[in-house]
Coordinates of C-alpha atoms (C1' of nucleotides) in Angstrom, one line a residue:
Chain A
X1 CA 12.3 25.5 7.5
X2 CA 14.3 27.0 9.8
X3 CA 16.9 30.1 9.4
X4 CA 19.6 28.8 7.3
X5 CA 23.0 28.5 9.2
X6 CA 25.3 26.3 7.4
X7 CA 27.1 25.5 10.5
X8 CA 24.1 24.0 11.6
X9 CA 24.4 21.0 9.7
X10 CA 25.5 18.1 12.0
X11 CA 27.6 15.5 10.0
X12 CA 25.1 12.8 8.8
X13 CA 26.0 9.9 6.9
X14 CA 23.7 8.4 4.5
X15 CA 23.6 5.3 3.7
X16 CA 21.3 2.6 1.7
X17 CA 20.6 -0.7 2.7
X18 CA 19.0 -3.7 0.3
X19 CA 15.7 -5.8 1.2
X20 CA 16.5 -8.3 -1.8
X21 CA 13.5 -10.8 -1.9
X22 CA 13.3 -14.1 -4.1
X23 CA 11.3 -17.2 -3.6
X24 CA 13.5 -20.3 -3.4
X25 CA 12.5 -23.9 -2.7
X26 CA 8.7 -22.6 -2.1
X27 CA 10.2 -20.2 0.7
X28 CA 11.0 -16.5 0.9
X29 CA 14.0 -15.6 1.2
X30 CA 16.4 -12.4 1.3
X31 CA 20.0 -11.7 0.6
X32 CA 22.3 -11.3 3.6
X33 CA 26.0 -10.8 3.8
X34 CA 28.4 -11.5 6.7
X35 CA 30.1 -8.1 8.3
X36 CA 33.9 -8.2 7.7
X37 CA 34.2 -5.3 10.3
X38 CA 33.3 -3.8 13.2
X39 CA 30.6 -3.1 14.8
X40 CA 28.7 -6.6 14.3
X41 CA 31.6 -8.0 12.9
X42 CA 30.5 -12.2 11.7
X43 CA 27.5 -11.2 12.0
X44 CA 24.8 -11.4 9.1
X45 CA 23.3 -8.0 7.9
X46 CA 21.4 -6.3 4.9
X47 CA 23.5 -5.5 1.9
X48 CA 24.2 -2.0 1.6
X49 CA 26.9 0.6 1.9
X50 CA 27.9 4.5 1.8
X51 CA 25.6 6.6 -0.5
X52 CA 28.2 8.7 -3.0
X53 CA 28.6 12.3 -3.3
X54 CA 27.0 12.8 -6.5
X55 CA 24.5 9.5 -6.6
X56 CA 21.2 10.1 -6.4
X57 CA 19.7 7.5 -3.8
X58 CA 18.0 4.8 -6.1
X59 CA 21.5 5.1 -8.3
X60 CA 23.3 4.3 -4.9
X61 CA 20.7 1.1 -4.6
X62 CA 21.4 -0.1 -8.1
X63 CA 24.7 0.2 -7.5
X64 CA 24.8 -1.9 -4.2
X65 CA 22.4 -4.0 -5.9
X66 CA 24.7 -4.7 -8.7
X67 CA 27.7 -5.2 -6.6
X68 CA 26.0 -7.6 -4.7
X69 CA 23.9 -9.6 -7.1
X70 CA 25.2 -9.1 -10.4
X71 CA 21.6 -7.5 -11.7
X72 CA 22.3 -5.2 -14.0
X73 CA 20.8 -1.7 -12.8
X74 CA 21.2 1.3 -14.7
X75 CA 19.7 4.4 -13.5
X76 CA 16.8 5.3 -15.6
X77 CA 17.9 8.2 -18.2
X78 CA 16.0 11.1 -17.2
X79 CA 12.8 10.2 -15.0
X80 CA 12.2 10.9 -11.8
X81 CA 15.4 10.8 -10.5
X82 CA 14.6 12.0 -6.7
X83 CA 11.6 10.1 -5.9
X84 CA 10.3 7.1 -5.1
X85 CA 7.3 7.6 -7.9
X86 CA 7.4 4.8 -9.4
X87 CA 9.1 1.4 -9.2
X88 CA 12.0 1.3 -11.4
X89 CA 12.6 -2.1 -13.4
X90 CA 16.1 -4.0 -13.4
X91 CA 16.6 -6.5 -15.8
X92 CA 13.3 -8.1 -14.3
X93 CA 13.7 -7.3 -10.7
X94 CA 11.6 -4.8 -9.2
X95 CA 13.2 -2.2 -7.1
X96 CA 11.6 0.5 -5.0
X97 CA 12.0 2.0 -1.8
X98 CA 11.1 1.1 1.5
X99 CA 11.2 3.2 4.3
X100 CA 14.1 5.7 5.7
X101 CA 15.7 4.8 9.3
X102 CA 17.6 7.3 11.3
X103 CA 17.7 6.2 14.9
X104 CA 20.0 8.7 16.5
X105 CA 22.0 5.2 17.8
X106 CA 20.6 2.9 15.0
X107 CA 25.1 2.9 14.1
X108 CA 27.6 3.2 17.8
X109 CA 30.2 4.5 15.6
X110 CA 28.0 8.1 13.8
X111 CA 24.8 9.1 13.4
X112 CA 23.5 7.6 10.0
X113 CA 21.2 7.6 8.1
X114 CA 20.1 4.9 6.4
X115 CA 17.5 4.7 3.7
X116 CA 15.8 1.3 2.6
X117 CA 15.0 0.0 -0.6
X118 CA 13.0 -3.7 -1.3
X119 CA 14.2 -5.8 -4.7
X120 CA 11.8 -8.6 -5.7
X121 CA 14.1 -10.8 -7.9
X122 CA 13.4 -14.3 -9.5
X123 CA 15.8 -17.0 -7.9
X124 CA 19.3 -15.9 -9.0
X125 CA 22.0 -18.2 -9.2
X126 CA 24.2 -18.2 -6.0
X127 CA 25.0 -15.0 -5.0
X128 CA 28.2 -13.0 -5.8
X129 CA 30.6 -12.8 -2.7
X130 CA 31.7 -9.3 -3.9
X131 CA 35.4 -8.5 -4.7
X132 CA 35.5 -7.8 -0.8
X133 CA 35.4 -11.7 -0.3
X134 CA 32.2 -11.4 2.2
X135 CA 30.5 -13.8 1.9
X136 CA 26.7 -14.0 1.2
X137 CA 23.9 -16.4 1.2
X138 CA 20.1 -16.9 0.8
X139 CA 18.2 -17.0 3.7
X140 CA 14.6 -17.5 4.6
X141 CA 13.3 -14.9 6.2
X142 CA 11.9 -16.9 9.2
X143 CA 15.0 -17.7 10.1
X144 CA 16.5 -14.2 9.6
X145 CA 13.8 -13.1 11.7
X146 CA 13.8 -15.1 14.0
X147 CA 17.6 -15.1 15.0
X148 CA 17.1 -13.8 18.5
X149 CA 16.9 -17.0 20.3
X150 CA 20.4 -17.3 21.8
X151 CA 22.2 -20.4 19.8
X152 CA 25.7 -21.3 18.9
X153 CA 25.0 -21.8 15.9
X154 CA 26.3 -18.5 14.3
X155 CA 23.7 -18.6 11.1
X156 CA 21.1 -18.3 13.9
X157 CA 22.7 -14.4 15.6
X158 CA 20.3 -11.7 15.2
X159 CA 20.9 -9.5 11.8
X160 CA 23.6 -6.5 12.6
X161 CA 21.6 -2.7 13.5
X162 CA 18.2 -2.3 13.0
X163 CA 18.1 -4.6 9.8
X164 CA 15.9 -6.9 11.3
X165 CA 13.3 -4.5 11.7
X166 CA 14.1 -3.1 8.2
X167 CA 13.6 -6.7 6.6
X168 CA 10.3 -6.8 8.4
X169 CA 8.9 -4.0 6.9
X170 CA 10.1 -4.7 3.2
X171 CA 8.8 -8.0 3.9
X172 CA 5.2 -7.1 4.8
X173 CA 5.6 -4.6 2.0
X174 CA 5.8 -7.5 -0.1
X175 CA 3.1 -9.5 1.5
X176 CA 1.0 -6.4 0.9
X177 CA 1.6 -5.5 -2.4
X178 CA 1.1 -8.6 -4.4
X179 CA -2.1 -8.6 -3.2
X180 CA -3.4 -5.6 -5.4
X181 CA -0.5 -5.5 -7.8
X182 CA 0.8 -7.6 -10.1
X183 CA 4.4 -7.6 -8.9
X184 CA 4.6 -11.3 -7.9
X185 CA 5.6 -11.8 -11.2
X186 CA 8.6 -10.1 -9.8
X187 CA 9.6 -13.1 -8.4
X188 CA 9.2 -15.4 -11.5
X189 CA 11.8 -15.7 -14.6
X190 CA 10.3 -14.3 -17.8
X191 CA 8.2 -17.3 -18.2
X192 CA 6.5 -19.2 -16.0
X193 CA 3.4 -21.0 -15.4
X194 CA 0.4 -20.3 -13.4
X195 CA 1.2 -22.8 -10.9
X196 CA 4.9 -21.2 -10.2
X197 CA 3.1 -17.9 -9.7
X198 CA 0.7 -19.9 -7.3
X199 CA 3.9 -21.0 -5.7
X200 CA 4.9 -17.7 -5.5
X201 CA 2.0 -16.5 -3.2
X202 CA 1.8 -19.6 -1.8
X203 CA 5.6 -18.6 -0.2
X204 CA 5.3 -15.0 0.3
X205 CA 2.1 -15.3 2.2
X206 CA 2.8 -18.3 3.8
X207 CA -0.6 -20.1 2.9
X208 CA -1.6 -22.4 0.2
X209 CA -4.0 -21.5 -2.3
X210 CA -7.1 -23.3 -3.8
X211 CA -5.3 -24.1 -7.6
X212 CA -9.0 -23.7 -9.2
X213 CA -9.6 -20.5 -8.2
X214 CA -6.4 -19.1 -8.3
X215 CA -5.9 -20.2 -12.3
X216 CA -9.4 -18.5 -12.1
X217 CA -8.3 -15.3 -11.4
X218 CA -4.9 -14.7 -12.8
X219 CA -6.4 -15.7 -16.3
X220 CA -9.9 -13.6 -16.1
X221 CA -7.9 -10.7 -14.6
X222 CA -6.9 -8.4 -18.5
X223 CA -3.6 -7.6 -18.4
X224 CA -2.2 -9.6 -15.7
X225 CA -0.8 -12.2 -18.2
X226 CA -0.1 -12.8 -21.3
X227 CA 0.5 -16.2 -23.2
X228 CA 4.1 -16.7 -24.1
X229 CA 2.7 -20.0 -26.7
X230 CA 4.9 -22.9 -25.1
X231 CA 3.8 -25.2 -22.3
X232 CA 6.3 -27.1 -20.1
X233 CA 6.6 -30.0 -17.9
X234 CA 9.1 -28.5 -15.5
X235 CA 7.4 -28.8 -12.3
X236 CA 5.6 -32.2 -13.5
X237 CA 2.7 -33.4 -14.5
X238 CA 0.3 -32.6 -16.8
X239 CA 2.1 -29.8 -19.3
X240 CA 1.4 -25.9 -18.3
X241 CA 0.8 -23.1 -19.9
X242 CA 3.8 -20.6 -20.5
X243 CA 2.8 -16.8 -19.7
X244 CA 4.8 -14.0 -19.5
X245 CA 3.9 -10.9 -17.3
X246 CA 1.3 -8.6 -19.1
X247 CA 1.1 -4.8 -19.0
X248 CA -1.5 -4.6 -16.0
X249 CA 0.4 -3.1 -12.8
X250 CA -2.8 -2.6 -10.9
X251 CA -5.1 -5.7 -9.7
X252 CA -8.5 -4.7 -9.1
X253 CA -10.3 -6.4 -7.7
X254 CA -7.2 -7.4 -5.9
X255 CA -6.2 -11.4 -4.7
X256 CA -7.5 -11.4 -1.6
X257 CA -4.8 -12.8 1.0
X258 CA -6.8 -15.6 3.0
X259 CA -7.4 -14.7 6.6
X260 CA -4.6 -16.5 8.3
Chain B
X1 CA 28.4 -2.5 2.9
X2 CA 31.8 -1.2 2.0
X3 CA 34.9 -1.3 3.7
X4 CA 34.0 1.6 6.6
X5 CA 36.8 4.4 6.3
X6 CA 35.7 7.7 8.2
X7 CA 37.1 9.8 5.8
X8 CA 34.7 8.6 3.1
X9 CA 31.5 10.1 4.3
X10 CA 30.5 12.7 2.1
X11 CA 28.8 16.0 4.1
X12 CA 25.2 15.5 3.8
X13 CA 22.7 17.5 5.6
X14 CA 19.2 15.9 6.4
X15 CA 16.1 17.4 6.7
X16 CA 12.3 16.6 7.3
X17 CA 9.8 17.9 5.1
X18 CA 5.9 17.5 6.0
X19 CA 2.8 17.1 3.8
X20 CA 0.3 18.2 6.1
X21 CA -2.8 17.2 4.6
X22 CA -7.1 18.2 5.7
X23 CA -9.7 19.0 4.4
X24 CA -11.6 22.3 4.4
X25 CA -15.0 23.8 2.6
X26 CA -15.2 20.0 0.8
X27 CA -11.4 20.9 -0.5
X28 CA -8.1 19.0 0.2
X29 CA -5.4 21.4 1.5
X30 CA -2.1 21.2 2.1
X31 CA -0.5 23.3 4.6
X32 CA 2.5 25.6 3.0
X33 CA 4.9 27.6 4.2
X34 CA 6.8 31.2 2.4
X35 CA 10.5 31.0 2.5
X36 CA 11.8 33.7 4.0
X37 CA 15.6 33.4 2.8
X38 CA 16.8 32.5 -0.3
X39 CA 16.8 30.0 -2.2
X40 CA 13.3 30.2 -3.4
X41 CA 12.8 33.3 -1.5
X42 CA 9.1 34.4 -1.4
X43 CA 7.6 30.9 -2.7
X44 CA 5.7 28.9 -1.1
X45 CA 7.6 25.4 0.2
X46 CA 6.8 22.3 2.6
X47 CA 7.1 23.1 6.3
X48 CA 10.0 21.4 6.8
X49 CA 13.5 22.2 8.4
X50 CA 17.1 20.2 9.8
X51 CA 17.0 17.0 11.7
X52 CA 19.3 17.9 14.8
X53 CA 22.2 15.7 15.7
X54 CA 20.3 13.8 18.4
X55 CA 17.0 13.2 17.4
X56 CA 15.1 10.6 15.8
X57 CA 13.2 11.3 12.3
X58 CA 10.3 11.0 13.6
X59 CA 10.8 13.2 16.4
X60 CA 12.3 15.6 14.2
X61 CA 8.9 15.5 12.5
X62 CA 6.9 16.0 15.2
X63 CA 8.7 18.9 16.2
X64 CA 8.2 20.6 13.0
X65 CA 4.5 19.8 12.9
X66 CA 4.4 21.4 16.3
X67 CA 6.1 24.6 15.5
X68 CA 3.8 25.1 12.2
X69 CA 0.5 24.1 13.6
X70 CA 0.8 23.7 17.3
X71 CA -0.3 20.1 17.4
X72 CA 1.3 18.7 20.5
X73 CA 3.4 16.2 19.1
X74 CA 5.1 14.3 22.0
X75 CA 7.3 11.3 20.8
X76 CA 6.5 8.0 21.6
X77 CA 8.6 7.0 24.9
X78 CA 10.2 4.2 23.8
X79 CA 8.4 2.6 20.9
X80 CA 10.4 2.0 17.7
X81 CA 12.2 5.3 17.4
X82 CA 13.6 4.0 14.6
X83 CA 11.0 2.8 11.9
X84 CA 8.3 3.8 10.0
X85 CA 6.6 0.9 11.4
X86 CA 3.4 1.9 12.7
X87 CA 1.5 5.4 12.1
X88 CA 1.9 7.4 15.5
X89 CA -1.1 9.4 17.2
X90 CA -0.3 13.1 17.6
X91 CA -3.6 14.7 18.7
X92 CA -5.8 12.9 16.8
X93 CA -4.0 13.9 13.9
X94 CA -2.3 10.8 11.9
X95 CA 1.3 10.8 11.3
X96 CA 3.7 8.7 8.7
X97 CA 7.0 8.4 7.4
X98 CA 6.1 9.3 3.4
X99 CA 9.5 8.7 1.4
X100 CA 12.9 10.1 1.2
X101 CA 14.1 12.5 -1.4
X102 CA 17.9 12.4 -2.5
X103 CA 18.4 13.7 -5.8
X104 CA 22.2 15.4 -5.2
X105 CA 20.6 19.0 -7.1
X106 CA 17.4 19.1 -5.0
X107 CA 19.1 22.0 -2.8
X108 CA 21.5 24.2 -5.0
X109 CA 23.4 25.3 -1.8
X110 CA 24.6 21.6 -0.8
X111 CA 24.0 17.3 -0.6
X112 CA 20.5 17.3 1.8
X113 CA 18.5 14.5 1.9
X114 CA 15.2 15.0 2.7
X115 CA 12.8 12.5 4.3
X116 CA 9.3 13.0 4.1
X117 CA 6.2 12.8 6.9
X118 CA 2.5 12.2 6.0
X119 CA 0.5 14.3 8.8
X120 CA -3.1 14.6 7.8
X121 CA -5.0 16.4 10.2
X122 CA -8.8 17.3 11.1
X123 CA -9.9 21.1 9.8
X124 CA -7.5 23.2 12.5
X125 CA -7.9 26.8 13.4
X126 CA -6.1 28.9 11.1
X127 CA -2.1 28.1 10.9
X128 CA -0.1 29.9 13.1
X129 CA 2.7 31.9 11.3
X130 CA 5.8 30.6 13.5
X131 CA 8.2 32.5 15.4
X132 CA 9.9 33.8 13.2
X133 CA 7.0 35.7 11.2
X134 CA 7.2 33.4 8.1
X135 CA 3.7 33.8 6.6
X136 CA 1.5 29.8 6.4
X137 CA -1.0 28.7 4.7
X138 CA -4.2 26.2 3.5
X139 CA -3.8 26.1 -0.1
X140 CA -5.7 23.5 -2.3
X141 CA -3.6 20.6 -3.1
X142 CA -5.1 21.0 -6.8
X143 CA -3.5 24.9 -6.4
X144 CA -0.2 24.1 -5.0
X145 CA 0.4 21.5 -7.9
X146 CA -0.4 23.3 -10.7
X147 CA 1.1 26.0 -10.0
X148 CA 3.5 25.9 -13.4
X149 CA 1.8 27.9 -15.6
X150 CA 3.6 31.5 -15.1
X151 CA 1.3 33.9 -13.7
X152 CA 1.5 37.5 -11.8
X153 CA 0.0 35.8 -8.8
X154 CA 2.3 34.8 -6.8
X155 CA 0.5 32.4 -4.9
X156 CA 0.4 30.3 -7.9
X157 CA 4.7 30.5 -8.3
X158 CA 5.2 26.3 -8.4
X159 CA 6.5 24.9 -4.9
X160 CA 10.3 25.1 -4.0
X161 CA 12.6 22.8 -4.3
X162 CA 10.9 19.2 -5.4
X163 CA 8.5 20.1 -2.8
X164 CA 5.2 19.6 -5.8
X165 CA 7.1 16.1 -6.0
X166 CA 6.5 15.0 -2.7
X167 CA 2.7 16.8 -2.3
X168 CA 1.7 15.0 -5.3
X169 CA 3.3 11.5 -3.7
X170 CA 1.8 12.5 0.1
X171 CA -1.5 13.2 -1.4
X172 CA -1.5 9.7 -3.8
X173 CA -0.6 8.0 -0.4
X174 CA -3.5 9.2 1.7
X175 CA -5.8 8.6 -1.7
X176 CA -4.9 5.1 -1.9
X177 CA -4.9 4.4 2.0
X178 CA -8.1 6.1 3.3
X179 CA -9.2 3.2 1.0
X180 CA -8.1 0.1 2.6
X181 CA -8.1 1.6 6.0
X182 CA -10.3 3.9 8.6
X183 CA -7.4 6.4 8.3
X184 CA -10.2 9.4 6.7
X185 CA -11.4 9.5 10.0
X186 CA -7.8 11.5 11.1
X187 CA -9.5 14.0 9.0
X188 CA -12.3 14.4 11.2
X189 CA -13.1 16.0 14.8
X190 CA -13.4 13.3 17.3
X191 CA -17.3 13.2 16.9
X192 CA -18.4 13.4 13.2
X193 CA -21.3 12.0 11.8
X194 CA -21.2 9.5 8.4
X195 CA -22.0 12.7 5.7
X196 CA -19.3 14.2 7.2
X197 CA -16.9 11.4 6.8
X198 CA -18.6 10.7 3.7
X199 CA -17.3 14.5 1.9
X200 CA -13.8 13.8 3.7
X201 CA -13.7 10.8 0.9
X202 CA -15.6 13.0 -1.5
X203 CA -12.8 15.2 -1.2
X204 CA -9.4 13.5 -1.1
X205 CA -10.8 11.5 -4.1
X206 CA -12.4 14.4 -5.7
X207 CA -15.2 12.1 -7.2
X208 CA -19.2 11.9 -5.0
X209 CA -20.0 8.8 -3.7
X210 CA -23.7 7.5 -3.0
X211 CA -24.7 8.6 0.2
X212 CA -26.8 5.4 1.0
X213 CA -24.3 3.0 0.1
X214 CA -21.8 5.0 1.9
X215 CA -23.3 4.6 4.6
X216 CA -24.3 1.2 4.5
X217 CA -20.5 0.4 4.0
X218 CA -19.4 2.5 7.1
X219 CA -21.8 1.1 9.4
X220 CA -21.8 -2.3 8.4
X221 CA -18.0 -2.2 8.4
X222 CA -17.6 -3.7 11.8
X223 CA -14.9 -1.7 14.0
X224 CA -14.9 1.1 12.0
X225 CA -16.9 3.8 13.2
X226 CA -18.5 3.2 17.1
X227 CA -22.0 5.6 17.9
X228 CA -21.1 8.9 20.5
X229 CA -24.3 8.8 21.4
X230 CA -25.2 12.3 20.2
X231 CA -26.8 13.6 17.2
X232 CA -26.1 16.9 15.3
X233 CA -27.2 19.1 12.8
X234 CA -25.0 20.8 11.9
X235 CA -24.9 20.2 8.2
X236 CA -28.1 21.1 7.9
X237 CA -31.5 18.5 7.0
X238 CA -32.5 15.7 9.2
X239 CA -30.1 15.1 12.2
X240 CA -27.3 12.8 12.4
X241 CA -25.7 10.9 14.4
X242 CA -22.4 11.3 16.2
X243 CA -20.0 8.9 15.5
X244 CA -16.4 8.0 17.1
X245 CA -13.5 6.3 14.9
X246 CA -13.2 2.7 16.0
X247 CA -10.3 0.3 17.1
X248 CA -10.4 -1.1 13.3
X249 CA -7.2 0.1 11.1
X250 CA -7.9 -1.9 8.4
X251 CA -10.8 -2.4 6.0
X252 CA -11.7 -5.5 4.8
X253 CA -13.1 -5.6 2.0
X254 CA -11.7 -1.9 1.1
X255 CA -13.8 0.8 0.5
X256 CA -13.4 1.3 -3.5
X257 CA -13.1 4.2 -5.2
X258 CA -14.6 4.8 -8.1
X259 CA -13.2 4.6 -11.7
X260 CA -12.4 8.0 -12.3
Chain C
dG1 C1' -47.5 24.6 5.1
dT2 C1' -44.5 23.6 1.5
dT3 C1' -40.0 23.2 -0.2
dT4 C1' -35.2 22.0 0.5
dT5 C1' -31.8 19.4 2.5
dT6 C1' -29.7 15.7 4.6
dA7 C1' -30.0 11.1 6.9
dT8 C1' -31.4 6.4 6.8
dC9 C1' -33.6 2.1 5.5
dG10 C1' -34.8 -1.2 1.7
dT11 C1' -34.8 -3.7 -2.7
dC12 C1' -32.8 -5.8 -6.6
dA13 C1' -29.5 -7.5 -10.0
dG14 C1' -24.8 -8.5 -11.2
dG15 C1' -20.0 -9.6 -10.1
dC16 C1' -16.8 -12.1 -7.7
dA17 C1' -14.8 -15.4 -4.3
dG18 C1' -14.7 -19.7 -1.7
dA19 C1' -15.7 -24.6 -1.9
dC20 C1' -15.3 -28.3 -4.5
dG21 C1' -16.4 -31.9 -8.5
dA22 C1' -14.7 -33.5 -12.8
dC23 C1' -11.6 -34.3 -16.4
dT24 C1' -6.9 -34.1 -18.8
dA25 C1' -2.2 -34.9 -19.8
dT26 C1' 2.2 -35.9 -18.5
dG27 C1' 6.1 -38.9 -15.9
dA28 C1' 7.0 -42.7 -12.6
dT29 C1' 6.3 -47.4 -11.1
dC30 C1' 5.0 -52.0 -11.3
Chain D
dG1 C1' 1.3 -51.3 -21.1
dA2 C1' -1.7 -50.6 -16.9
dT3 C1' -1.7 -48.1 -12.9
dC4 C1' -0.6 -44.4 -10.0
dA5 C1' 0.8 -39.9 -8.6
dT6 C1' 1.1 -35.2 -9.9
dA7 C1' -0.4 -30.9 -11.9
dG8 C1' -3.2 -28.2 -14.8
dT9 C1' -7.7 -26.7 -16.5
dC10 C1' -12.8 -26.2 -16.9
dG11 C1' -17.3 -25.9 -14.5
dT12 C1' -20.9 -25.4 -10.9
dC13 C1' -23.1 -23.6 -7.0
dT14 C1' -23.8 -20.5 -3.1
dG15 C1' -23.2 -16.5 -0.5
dC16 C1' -21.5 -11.9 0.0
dC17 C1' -20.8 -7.4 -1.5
dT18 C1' -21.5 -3.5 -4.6
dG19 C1' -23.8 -0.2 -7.6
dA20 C1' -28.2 1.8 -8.8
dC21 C1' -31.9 3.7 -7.0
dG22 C1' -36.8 4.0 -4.6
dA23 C1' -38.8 5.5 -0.4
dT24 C1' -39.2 7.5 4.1
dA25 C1' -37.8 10.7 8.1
dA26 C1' -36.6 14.8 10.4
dA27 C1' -34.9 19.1 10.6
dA28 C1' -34.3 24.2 8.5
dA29 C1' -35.7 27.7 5.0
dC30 C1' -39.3 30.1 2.7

DNA sequence: GTTTTTATCGTCAGGCAGACGACTATGATC
DNA sequence: GATCATAGTCGTCTGCCTGACGATAAAAAC
């Protein structure tokens, strides 16, 4: 490290930003809001905002996360509070974090710093506009991602900063890591049936699945589920199995993702 | 992200810290550092030091690995200064944004953020000690992270700062990713043959693998490793042959490690 | 020359995935 | 109520890959 000269210490603002996944309507999608400022003002970004004096970074993203969603997110206790060891549950959702972004003109107005953390969440209810009245909607990623193509149609602008890029990478972390963990469950309420967590893959990977041989594999695999004792007709036809999510984290073998 | 009022942006100071990983005599080291200036004085710590007001993480990190180990580090021209996305070359060695480390008491002087790089590196000539006559270091990983229990020896004081927290998360991420992808070969000269790759696993995994089925898997992986032409002794026995790293980054199926 | 060391090729059995057939149990439709 | 559409669940078969391990090859050490 180099000699310590506390006037050496240009002024950084950090900041975290929200990848907030869910799987709605058999499609991916992630939570954006609509700036009420500038720079990017009307246009949609990432959730996020100023990390706090005293917060620890994963308290800042349960905060935002909370603000923005309504999960509740209190910081665990005592573990682990600086890093990103292990993910850290939220009333169901998953939280970890992503990646850290510091482009030296990722912000026109200051250098910031901004670091990124990924929520898998089961579909939520609409989502809360915030006491700021922003407002904020669902989106599937494709079109997030896809937003460069000039268009009036103002759903269609490119996300604010660098946020695109930042939802790319939570997203492939996503694709990624439901392949050898079982986190797609994530994405499910508390129970479900083998055929929603099917559906689940089916969006986040973009691919459909053999039904045979994924029912196969999620039942052989110990640990991944357990039986919750109901069955329900919910997605129709013949009645399915409830199971709730077992202990396993770790899939090994893992689901293999079909070559595109 | 909250209303944006200048006056609201805590001082936080943002450094890079690196986990500089190879392997030498069959052994996974980490390269350390001995603070010169309190706090911490005299233990060992991360190479690490400030992010300066204009540069990129990244490039912040590559500066640092050049001033510890003289790896010419140039950042990429224009590539994604931004994002972690994609590993970057430096020299052969492999290079990778690792995880950012916030906790507001991780430095007792002030708020610093610390963001984390994954180098790991073929076995390099010894480190150079740095301008300014701070003393490095190859230490075992297995040394630098159980370095609690109290002892005269100061070279087994435990890390500053959080620094063991972030070794023991650098050296889990190069575990779990020389599995899935041909990344052991960063700890390797350019020419290596398969026993030699084979002890770089045997290493960072600390378990032996069958040579024959090692190299079964290597070969028959296609992509992975392309023949140099050559062959070499140098490990002694029968002579092998030379082999390059090939174009593949990813293994599929992965190589699996052992249970324990 | 014999031993030691490392590299490399083969063989064999078991596990698992992909492809797909068959049957079951509901609601919807005629 | 019979039929159809929709999902769920159980099996079978084949091929690939892995782990275990025998056997041979080519050098250095003694």
């Amino acid at each position: 490290m180099a000699p310590y000269d506390p006037s050496a210490h240009p002024p950084f603002a950090v900041t975290v930003d929200l990848v907030v996944l869910t799987v709605r309507r058999h499609t991916l999608c992630a939570l954006a809001v609509r700036r009420g400022e500038p720079p990017y003002q009307g246009r949609w970004a990432l959730p996020g905002g100023f990390v706090r004096p005293d917060e620890d970074l994963m308290e800042a993203a349960c905060r935002e996360l909370a603000e923005e969603t309504g999960l509740r997110a209190q910081p665990p206790a005592s573990t682990a509070a600086a890093g990103p060891s292990g993910p850290y549950g939220t009333d169901g959702a998953h939280l970890e974090q992503l990646a850290t972004y510091g482009d030296p003109k990722r912000d026109p107005r200051m250098r910031v710093v901004s670091v990124a953390y990924l929520v898998l969440a089961p579909d939520l209810p609409a989502p809360r506009a915030g006491g700021d009245a922003r407002s904020a909607r669902w989106a599937p990623v494709t079109d997030l991602l896809r937003g460069e193509e000039g268009t009036d149609d103002e759903q269609r602008a490119p996300l604010a900063f660098d946020h695109a890029l930042i939802l790319a990478d939570g997203v492939e972390r996503a694709r990624s890591k439901i392949e050898y963990s079982s986190l797609a469950t994530a994405f499910c309420p508390s129970e479900f049936t083998v055929g929603e967590l099917r559906r689940v893959y089916e969006a986040v990977w973009g691919v459909a699945l053999d039904p045979r041989n994924f029912h196969r594999k999620v039942t052989g695999t110990p640990g991944f589920l357990v039986p919750a004792g109901g069955t329900t007709t919910r997605q129709g036809g013949r009645p399915a199995q409830l199971f709730r999510a077992g202990g396993a984290t770790l899939l090994n073998p893992p689901m293999l993702r079909p070559e595109v």
